[in-house]
């Protein structure tokens, strides 16, 4: 490893959700081994150079400190371009992302694949303008400083992207950016050193999603927990999810960055109450949403997630009664889709029940071309009004495969980040800004770092409960989405 070098990298995008793509590129740069993102310029727009008519570029320059050698950094930059779906079929075609190394302290490269300092940077205002925010006194190969070179290209059209973006990167914000980027880099370093895999639910904070190895819904994360070869699982979600991972992977250490992050819906059903309901309906099959405690899972015949609830209800013989816990809304939706009568526990998600039919009406008036996609934890009245009722993984599939350009999303707000990452190039609006699950937001980047540093807090499930709950959880995983 080398001592950390100062590097400036130009980012550009003119295809898809450019702002989101640049944000993702910054997070991926910060996640490179031995690398911290120290500063980011504001965003600038400019017309493409040398190509046929196409959309304007969004440009930015970022400053890194990295221990990667120049060629390793280039390989990392190219991996980021691949991950963000850059196509190299047409030389001057539009692209989701450009990641160009402009400058690497004390290094000069003349290989056509690694020309550093970048040979055309002094001619281009869209490079010099953001670079001047970070390093106006940097002396370029011509002997001029960045500020002097910038004065010579003022005739080129380069505009600040938008007022709100400018506000997001005020001068002097570098420390804030550096703090988060440095924490991100340290988390990735420790995860590797400790053989840990980081799993994050779709409702987690964007920066927590960005540092994770896998982001997904309960079912997807359960599968990752079971299949991952890692020794340690850092579970960024709520308590029942970490418990489910501990049930599926007893030989791994399951750690929750904030062990107090619970799920109010999961706490609405208790083992004693469920035992009483089972006694009143002997012979009934108990289907429990995965949002339940291990003790309730141990009393259940099969678990389900919102992605496979309908399939699981359909799989139960028609002559059997079915008890469904704890979510009355998911249960009512699954009953309708599967054409079955269910005995519903009267639990609910307080976050999804905040969405009202009036919110849908108002949101539709504001975005008349948007399709409404809601989660089945919403009330039946809200689900009735939607164009689609989907689990979080279903929302991604639906929006990626659908030809609309705008969507109103009725679920926890963290999902909008995931949609922007996975289905860029479309607009996503929340049905209401109120749908923030306080428990899901308890996990912060700092807590993820502390969890890795302290090897805890560890979540365990006692062996007796685990053995009973495992059957129900394994059946859920086997059925799949
Ligand atoms: S969004 Fe609802 S179901 Fe999910 S963790 Fe929060 S309270 Fe529980």
PDB file of N, CA and C and ligand atoms in Angstrom, residues 203 238 263-265 291 349-352 377 437 440, ligand 1:
ATOM      1  N   UNK A 203     -35.907   0.173   3.479  1.00  0.00           N
ATOM      2  CA  UNK A 203     -36.387   1.368   4.178  1.00  0.00           C
ATOM      3  C   UNK A 203     -35.279   2.076   4.973  1.00  0.00           C
ATOM      4  N   UNK A 238     -34.850  -3.869  11.331  1.00  0.00           N
ATOM      5  CA  UNK A 238     -35.471  -3.891  12.658  1.00  0.00           C
ATOM      6  C   UNK A 238     -35.310  -5.285  13.268  1.00  0.00           C
ATOM      7  N   UNK A 263     -40.186  -3.322  15.638  1.00  0.00           N
ATOM      8  CA  UNK A 263     -41.272  -3.100  14.669  1.00  0.00           C
ATOM      9  C   UNK A 263     -42.582  -3.128  15.441  1.00  0.00           C
ATOM     10  N   UNK A 264     -43.271  -1.983  15.534  1.00  0.00           N
ATOM     11  CA  UNK A 264     -44.521  -1.950  16.307  1.00  0.00           C
ATOM     12  C   UNK A 264     -45.527  -2.990  15.836  1.00  0.00           C
ATOM     13  N   UNK A 265     -45.557  -3.257  14.528  1.00  0.00           N
ATOM     14  CA  UNK A 265     -46.508  -4.270  14.046  1.00  0.00           C
ATOM     15  C   UNK A 265     -46.172  -5.645  14.625  1.00  0.00           C
ATOM     16  N   UNK A 291     -42.816 -10.295   9.808  1.00  0.00           N
ATOM     17  CA  UNK A 291     -42.765  -9.225  10.827  1.00  0.00           C
ATOM     18  C   UNK A 291     -43.386  -9.718  12.128  1.00  0.00           C
ATOM     19  N   UNK A 349     -49.340  -1.807  10.339  1.00  0.00           N
ATOM     20  CA  UNK A 349     -48.116  -0.996  10.360  1.00  0.00           C
ATOM     21  C   UNK A 349     -48.504   0.469  10.547  1.00  0.00           C
ATOM     22  N   UNK A 350     -48.071   1.098  11.634  1.00  0.00           N
ATOM     23  CA  UNK A 350     -48.462   2.494  11.870  1.00  0.00           C
ATOM     24  C   UNK A 350     -47.951   3.433  10.786  1.00  0.00           C
ATOM     25  N   UNK A 351     -46.864   3.072  10.141  1.00  0.00           N
ATOM     26  CA  UNK A 351     -46.316   3.948   9.085  1.00  0.00           C
ATOM     27  C   UNK A 351     -47.184   3.869   7.830  1.00  0.00           C
ATOM     28  N   UNK A 352     -47.528   2.672   7.400  1.00  0.00           N
ATOM     29  CA  UNK A 352     -48.325   2.545   6.176  1.00  0.00           C
ATOM     30  C   UNK A 352     -49.773   2.997   6.390  1.00  0.00           C
ATOM     31  N   UNK A 377     -49.260  -3.332   2.897  1.00  0.00           N
ATOM     32  CA  UNK A 377     -49.502  -2.959   4.301  1.00  0.00           C
ATOM     33  C   UNK A 377     -50.412  -1.734   4.397  1.00  0.00           C
ATOM     34  N   UNK A 437     -40.644   5.470   8.787  1.00  0.00           N
ATOM     35  CA  UNK A 437     -40.682   4.539   9.935  1.00  0.00           C
ATOM     36  C   UNK A 437     -39.547   4.924  10.886  1.00  0.00           C
ATOM     37  N   UNK A 440     -36.947   2.173  11.470  1.00  0.00           N
ATOM     38  CA  UNK A 440     -36.032   1.897  10.369  1.00  0.00           C
ATOM     39  C   UNK A 440     -34.936   2.962  10.287  1.00  0.00           C
TER      40      UNK A 440
HETATM   41  S1  LIG B   1     -42.409   0.186   8.272  1.00  0.00           S
HETATM   42 FE1  LIG B   1     -44.038  -0.704   9.508  1.00  0.00          FE
HETATM   43  S2  LIG B   1     -43.796  -2.888   9.300  1.00  0.00           S
HETATM   44 FE2  LIG B   1     -41.888  -1.950   8.635  1.00  0.00          FE
HETATM   45  S3  LIG B   1     -40.603  -1.894  10.475  1.00  0.00           S
HETATM   46 FE3  LIG B   1     -41.662   0.058  10.369  1.00  0.00          FE
HETATM   47  S4  LIG B   1     -43.488  -0.285  11.630  1.00  0.00           S
HETATM   48 FE4  LIG B   1     -42.678  -2.297  11.139  1.00  0.00          FE
END
